[in-house]
PDB file of C-alpha atoms in Angstrom:
ATOM      1  CA  UNK R  11     -92.253-121.698  94.473  1.00  0.00           C
ATOM      2  CA  UNK R  12     -94.001-121.038  91.186  1.00  0.00           C
ATOM      3  CA  UNK R  13     -92.305-122.194  88.019  1.00  0.00           C
ATOM      4  CA  UNK R  14     -93.497-120.732  84.731  1.00  0.00           C
ATOM      5  CA  UNK R  15     -92.830-122.151  81.292  1.00  0.00           C
ATOM      6  CA  UNK R  16     -92.678-119.519  78.555  1.00  0.00           C
ATOM      7  CA  UNK R  17     -92.260-120.388  74.869  1.00  0.00           C
ATOM      8  CA  UNK R  18     -90.397-118.140  72.439  1.00  0.00           C
ATOM      9  CA  UNK R  19     -91.718-118.955  68.984  1.00  0.00           C
ATOM     10  CA  UNK R  20     -91.786-117.333  65.575  1.00  0.00           C
ATOM     11  CA  UNK R  21     -90.368-117.467  62.066  1.00  0.00           C
ATOM     12  CA  UNK R  22     -86.728-118.304  61.294  1.00  0.00           C
ATOM     13  CA  UNK R  23     -84.223-115.496  61.721  1.00  0.00           C
ATOM     14  CA  UNK R  24     -86.565-113.279  63.702  1.00  0.00           C
ATOM     15  CA  UNK R  25     -84.179-112.844  66.651  1.00  0.00           C
ATOM     16  CA  UNK R  26     -85.696-115.248  69.214  1.00  0.00           C
ATOM     17  CA  UNK R  27     -82.346-116.557  70.497  1.00  0.00           C
ATOM     18  CA  UNK R  28     -80.712-113.137  70.717  1.00  0.00           C
ATOM     19  CA  UNK R  29     -83.716-111.802  72.656  1.00  0.00           C
ATOM     20  CA  UNK R  30     -83.917-114.881  74.880  1.00  0.00           C
ATOM     21  CA  UNK R  31     -80.241-114.551  75.778  1.00  0.00           C
ATOM     22  CA  UNK R  32     -80.587-110.834  76.431  1.00  0.00           C
ATOM     23  CA  UNK R  33     -83.697-111.190  78.612  1.00  0.00           C
ATOM     24  CA  UNK R  34     -82.245-114.047  80.666  1.00  0.00           C
ATOM     25  CA  UNK R  35     -78.824-112.374  80.784  1.00  0.00           C
ATOM     26  CA  UNK R  36     -77.223-115.399  79.157  1.00  0.00           C
ATOM     27  CA  UNK R  37     -74.256-115.184  76.844  1.00  0.00           C
ATOM     28  CA  UNK R  38     -74.256-112.960  73.789  1.00  0.00           C
ATOM     29  CA  UNK R  39     -74.389-114.527  70.368  1.00  0.00           C
ATOM     30  CA  UNK R  40     -72.506-112.834  67.591  1.00  0.00           C
ATOM     31  CA  UNK R  41     -73.271-114.980  64.570  1.00  0.00           C
ATOM     32  CA  UNK R  42     -76.515-116.507  63.375  1.00  0.00           C
ATOM     33  CA  UNK R  43     -76.869-120.169  64.165  1.00  0.00           C
ATOM     34  CA  UNK R  44     -80.386-121.602  63.683  1.00  0.00           C
ATOM     35  CA  UNK R  45     -81.831-123.202  66.826  1.00  0.00           C
ATOM     36  CA  UNK R  46     -82.239-126.935  66.304  1.00  0.00           C
ATOM     37  CA  UNK R  47     -85.484-127.980  67.961  1.00  0.00           C
ATOM     38  CA  UNK R  48     -85.416-126.150  71.288  1.00  0.00           C
ATOM     39  CA  UNK R  49     -83.053-124.543  73.800  1.00  0.00           C
ATOM     40  CA  UNK R  50     -84.231-124.261  77.396  1.00  0.00           C
ATOM     41  CA  UNK R  51     -82.982-121.367  79.527  1.00  0.00           C
ATOM     42  CA  UNK R  52     -83.755-121.469  83.236  1.00  0.00           C
ATOM     43  CA  UNK R  53     -83.650-118.296  85.261  1.00  0.00           C
ATOM     44  CA  UNK R  54     -84.990-116.685  88.403  1.00  0.00           C
ATOM     45  CA  UNK R  55     -86.120-113.134  88.629  1.00  0.00           C
ATOM     46  CA  UNK R  56     -86.113-111.457  92.034  1.00  0.00           C
ATOM     47  CA  UNK R  57     -88.234-108.584  90.672  1.00  0.00           C
ATOM     48  CA  UNK R  58     -91.118-110.883  89.804  1.00  0.00           C
ATOM     49  CA  UNK R  59     -92.906-112.477  92.736  1.00  0.00           C
ATOM     50  CA  UNK R  60     -96.377-113.915  92.989  1.00  0.00           C
ATOM     51  CA  UNK R  61     -98.525-111.111  94.369  1.00  0.00           C
ATOM     52  CA  UNK R  62     -99.516-112.327  97.815  1.00  0.00           C
ATOM     53  CA  UNK R  63     -97.081-115.049  98.822  1.00  0.00           C
ATOM     54  CA  UNK R  64     -93.904-113.046  98.293  1.00  0.00           C
ATOM     55  CA  UNK R  65     -92.165-116.185  97.074  1.00  0.00           C
ATOM     56  CA  UNK R  66     -89.721-115.925  94.216  1.00  0.00           C
ATOM     57  CA  UNK R  67     -90.436-117.361  90.830  1.00  0.00           C
ATOM     58  CA  UNK R  68     -88.494-119.567  88.498  1.00  0.00           C
ATOM     59  CA  UNK R  69     -88.859-119.417  84.757  1.00  0.00           C
ATOM     60  CA  UNK R  70     -88.105-121.787  81.946  1.00  0.00           C
ATOM     61  CA  UNK R  71     -87.760-119.969  78.674  1.00  0.00           C
ATOM     62  CA  UNK R  72     -88.100-122.396  75.777  1.00  0.00           C
ATOM     63  CA  UNK R  73     -86.379-120.907  72.742  1.00  0.00           C
ATOM     64  CA  UNK R  74     -88.024-122.879  69.924  1.00  0.00           C
ATOM     65  CA  UNK R  75     -86.477-123.286  66.482  1.00  0.00           C
ATOM     66  CA  UNK R  76     -88.549-121.550  63.818  1.00  0.00           C
ATOM     67  CA  UNK R  77     -87.986-124.099  61.068  1.00  0.00           C
ATOM     68  CA  UNK R  78     -91.219-125.888  60.038  1.00  0.00           C
ATOM     69  CA  UNK R  79     -89.264-129.171  59.980  1.00  0.00           C
ATOM     70  CA  UNK R  80     -89.585-129.174  63.798  1.00  0.00           C
ATOM     71  CA  UNK R  81     -93.379-129.009  63.629  1.00  0.00           C
ATOM     72  CA  UNK R  82     -93.683-132.628  64.773  1.00  0.00           C
ATOM     73  CA  UNK R  83     -92.022-131.593  68.078  1.00  0.00           C
ATOM     74  CA  UNK R  84     -94.386-128.695  68.745  1.00  0.00           C
ATOM     75  CA  UNK R  85     -97.029-130.608  70.746  1.00  0.00           C
ATOM     76  CA  UNK R  86     -94.306-131.722  73.184  1.00  0.00           C
ATOM     77  CA  UNK R  87     -92.959-128.163  73.460  1.00  0.00           C
ATOM     78  CA  UNK R  88     -96.432-126.716  74.105  1.00  0.00           C
ATOM     79  CA  UNK R  89     -97.278-129.126  76.901  1.00  0.00           C
ATOM     80  CA  UNK R  90     -97.892-127.290  80.187  1.00  0.00           C
ATOM     81  CA  UNK R  91     -96.759-123.922  78.876  1.00  0.00           C
ATOM     82  CA  UNK R  92     -97.989-120.831  80.720  1.00  0.00           C
ATOM     83  CA  UNK R  93     -97.205-118.231  78.099  1.00  0.00           C
ATOM     84  CA  UNK R  94     -96.149-117.717  74.497  1.00  0.00           C
ATOM     85  CA  UNK R  95     -93.964-114.923  73.162  1.00  0.00           C
ATOM     86  CA  UNK R  96     -94.161-114.621  69.376  1.00  0.00           C
ATOM     87  CA  UNK R  97     -91.062-112.922  67.984  1.00  0.00           C
ATOM     88  CA  UNK R  98     -90.940-111.676  64.415  1.00  0.00           C
ATOM     89  CA  UNK R  99     -88.777-109.424  62.292  1.00  0.00           C
ATOM     90  CA  UNK R 100     -90.893-106.402  61.430  1.00  0.00           C
ATOM     91  CA  UNK R 101     -88.728-105.723  58.374  1.00  0.00           C
ATOM     92  CA  UNK R 102     -89.685-108.984  56.655  1.00  0.00           C
ATOM     93  CA  UNK R 103     -93.205-108.729  55.178  1.00  0.00           C
ATOM     94  CA  UNK R 104     -93.742-112.513  55.096  1.00  0.00           C
ATOM     95  CA  UNK R 105     -93.289-112.652  58.893  1.00  0.00           C
ATOM     96  CA  UNK R 106     -96.535-110.713  59.370  1.00  0.00           C
ATOM     97  CA  UNK R 107     -98.404-113.530  57.615  1.00  0.00           C
ATOM     98  CA  UNK R 108     -96.442-116.272  59.355  1.00  0.00           C
ATOM     99  CA  UNK R 109     -97.157-115.053  62.884  1.00  0.00           C
ATOM    100  CA  UNK R 110    -100.855-115.746  62.315  1.00  0.00           C
ATOM    101  CA  UNK R 111     -99.985-119.452  62.016  1.00  0.00           C
ATOM    102  CA  UNK R 112     -97.810-119.316  65.172  1.00  0.00           C
ATOM    103  CA  UNK R 113    -100.641-117.636  67.059  1.00  0.00           C
ATOM    104  CA  UNK R 114    -103.221-120.145  65.861  1.00  0.00           C
ATOM    105  CA  UNK R 115    -101.026-123.124  66.671  1.00  0.00           C
ATOM    106  CA  UNK R 116     -99.423-122.081  69.970  1.00  0.00           C
ATOM    107  CA  UNK R 117    -102.086-119.849  71.531  1.00  0.00           C
ATOM    108  CA  UNK R 118    -105.559-120.627  70.158  1.00  0.00           C
ATOM    109  CA  UNK R 119    -105.188-124.398  69.850  1.00  0.00           C
ATOM    110  CA  UNK R 120    -103.703-124.538  73.353  1.00  0.00           C
ATOM    111  CA  UNK R 121    -106.648-122.545  74.740  1.00  0.00           C
ATOM    112  CA  UNK R 122    -104.347-119.906  76.170  1.00  0.00           C
ATOM    113  CA  UNK R 123    -105.769-116.459  76.867  1.00  0.00           C
ATOM    114  CA  UNK R 124    -104.600-113.534  74.743  1.00  0.00           C
ATOM    115  CA  UNK R 125    -103.118-112.045  77.933  1.00  0.00           C
ATOM    116  CA  UNK R 126    -100.740-115.028  78.037  1.00  0.00           C
ATOM    117  CA  UNK R 127     -99.338-114.030  74.662  1.00  0.00           C
ATOM    118  CA  UNK R 128     -96.873-111.270  73.853  1.00  0.00           C
ATOM    119  CA  UNK R 129     -95.913-110.153  70.348  1.00  0.00           C
ATOM    120  CA  UNK R 130     -92.421-108.759  69.906  1.00  0.00           C
ATOM    121  CA  UNK R 131     -91.517-106.914  66.709  1.00  0.00           C
ATOM    122  CA  UNK R 132     -87.756-107.318  66.812  1.00  0.00           C
ATOM    123  CA  UNK R 133     -85.653-104.764  64.958  1.00  0.00           C
ATOM    124  CA  UNK R 134     -82.175-106.021  64.156  1.00  0.00           C
ATOM    125  CA  UNK R 135     -79.178-103.683  64.570  1.00  0.00           C
ATOM    126  CA  UNK R 136     -78.738-101.422  61.582  1.00  0.00           C
ATOM    127  CA  UNK R 137     -82.198-102.167  60.207  1.00  0.00           C
ATOM    128  CA  UNK R 138     -82.957 -98.474  60.587  1.00  0.00           C
ATOM    129  CA  UNK R 139     -86.647 -99.169  60.721  1.00  0.00           C
ATOM    130  CA  UNK R 140     -89.012 -96.959  62.620  1.00  0.00           C
ATOM    131  CA  UNK R 141     -91.573 -98.223  65.076  1.00  0.00           C
ATOM    132  CA  UNK R 142     -94.138 -97.527  62.415  1.00  0.00           C
ATOM    133  CA  UNK R 143     -97.685 -98.617  62.849  1.00  0.00           C
ATOM    134  CA  UNK R 144     -97.735-102.293  62.060  1.00  0.00           C
ATOM    135  CA  UNK R 145    -101.124-103.168  60.698  1.00  0.00           C
ATOM    136  CA  UNK R 146    -101.892-106.536  62.225  1.00  0.00           C
ATOM    137  CA  UNK R 147    -105.035-108.322  61.192  1.00  0.00           C
ATOM    138  CA  UNK R 148    -107.504-109.708  63.732  1.00  0.00           C
ATOM    139  CA  UNK R 149    -107.091-111.516  66.081  1.00  0.00           C
ATOM    140  CA  UNK R 150    -103.424-110.432  66.296  1.00  0.00           C
ATOM    141  CA  UNK R 151    -104.388-106.776  66.675  1.00  0.00           C
ATOM    142  CA  UNK R 152    -105.861-107.583  70.121  1.00  0.00           C
ATOM    143  CA  UNK R 153    -102.518-108.820  71.449  1.00  0.00           C
ATOM    144  CA  UNK R 154     -99.970-106.759  73.326  1.00  0.00           C
ATOM    145  CA  UNK R 155     -97.322-105.710  70.820  1.00  0.00           C
ATOM    146  CA  UNK R 156     -93.938-104.370  71.856  1.00  0.00           C
ATOM    147  CA  UNK R 157     -91.016-103.324  69.699  1.00  0.00           C
ATOM    148  CA  UNK R 158     -87.528-104.393  70.608  1.00  0.00           C
ATOM    149  CA  UNK R 159     -84.372-102.719  69.492  1.00  0.00           C
ATOM    150  CA  UNK R 160     -81.436-103.929  71.564  1.00  0.00           C
ATOM    151  CA  UNK R 161     -79.175-101.298  70.025  1.00  0.00           C
ATOM    152  CA  UNK R 162     -81.251 -98.177  70.650  1.00  0.00           C
ATOM    153  CA  UNK R 163     -83.360 -99.004  73.690  1.00  0.00           C
ATOM    154  CA  UNK R 164     -82.576-102.350  75.334  1.00  0.00           C
ATOM    155  CA  UNK R 165     -84.182-101.414  78.658  1.00  0.00           C
ATOM    156  CA  UNK R 166     -87.596-100.852  77.121  1.00  0.00           C
ATOM    157  CA  UNK R 167     -87.961-104.478  76.054  1.00  0.00           C
ATOM    158  CA  UNK R 168     -86.582-105.685  79.393  1.00  0.00           C
ATOM    159  CA  UNK R 169     -89.219-103.627  81.210  1.00  0.00           C
ATOM    160  CA  UNK R 170     -92.027-104.857  78.955  1.00  0.00           C
ATOM    161  CA  UNK R 171     -90.876-108.460  79.403  1.00  0.00           C
ATOM    162  CA  UNK R 172     -90.901-108.024  83.221  1.00  0.00           C
ATOM    163  CA  UNK R 173     -94.485-106.736  83.038  1.00  0.00           C
ATOM    164  CA  UNK R 174     -95.414-109.748  80.933  1.00  0.00           C
ATOM    165  CA  UNK R 175     -93.760-112.189  83.372  1.00  0.00           C
ATOM    166  CA  UNK R 176     -95.604-110.540  86.270  1.00  0.00           C
ATOM    167  CA  UNK R 177     -98.945-110.966  84.518  1.00  0.00           C
ATOM    168  CA  UNK R 178     -98.183-114.656  83.850  1.00  0.00           C
ATOM    169  CA  UNK R 179     -97.212-115.238  87.486  1.00  0.00           C
ATOM    170  CA  UNK R 180    -100.310-113.395  88.730  1.00  0.00           C
ATOM    171  CA  UNK R 181    -102.621-115.539  86.632  1.00  0.00           C
ATOM    172  CA  UNK R 182    -100.780-118.687  87.776  1.00  0.00           C
ATOM    173  CA  UNK R 183    -101.078-117.778  91.451  1.00  0.00           C
ATOM    174  CA  UNK R 184    -104.747-116.797  91.025  1.00  0.00           C
ATOM    175  CA  UNK R 185    -105.565-120.141  89.455  1.00  0.00           C
ATOM    176  CA  UNK R 186    -103.605-121.914  92.208  1.00  0.00           C
ATOM    177  CA  UNK R 187    -105.561-119.950  94.822  1.00  0.00           C
ATOM    178  CA  UNK R 188    -108.831-120.952  93.126  1.00  0.00           C
ATOM    179  CA  UNK R 189    -107.747-124.594  93.174  1.00  0.00           C
ATOM    180  CA  UNK R 190    -106.895-124.374  96.872  1.00  0.00           C
ATOM    181  CA  UNK R 191    -110.256-122.771  97.626  1.00  0.00           C
ATOM    182  CA  UNK R 192    -112.127-125.458  95.687  1.00  0.00           C
ATOM    183  CA  UNK R 193    -110.376-128.133  97.746  1.00  0.00           C
ATOM    184  CA  UNK R 194    -111.255-126.378 101.020  1.00  0.00           C
ATOM    185  CA  UNK R 195    -114.912-125.732 100.184  1.00  0.00           C
TER     186      UNK R 195
END
C-alpha cells in the first residue's frame, strides 16, 4: 500500500489547520490556536487509488506551524515528503510575498516538481473577498492555484484536493514501477 506524506505550509493565520481538518474530516476548530511545530493527521481515502494496482492509499498530512521560530525543524519535516500544499490568506497582502519563501524552501530546495505543489488561496468566513485574479509572480504563477471558501463552496476545495492527491499517488506509483523495472532489467 502506498503511503504519501503531504506538507501543509504557509504563513501564520492562513487557515492551514482549518483546511487540514476539513479535508481529512477531522474535528472542527472554532477558535484560532497557532500550531506549535507540526500536527500529523493520518487518513485513508477510498476514492484515491494508485492507477494500476487498485490498492488503497494512506496519507499523512503534516500541518506545519507557520511561525518562523520553527524554521530549525523544517528540514526534519521536509524529509521524504511527496507533496507540498502552500496555504495563504488572499486578503493579507504580505502573504503573497511570504509564499515565495515557502515555495523556495519547501519545493525548490527539495527538488520537488511543480506538479507536486498546490497553492490554496484560503478565504476566511465573512472575508467577503472575490476570487479576483491574484497576480502571482514567477515561478508561483506556474503552480496550480485553487481558492477555498469553506462557507460558500466547501465541495470545490475537496474536489481539487482529491485531484491533487491522485496526481501525487500516480507519480509515486510511476516512480515505483520504474524502480521495479530497473531491478528486473
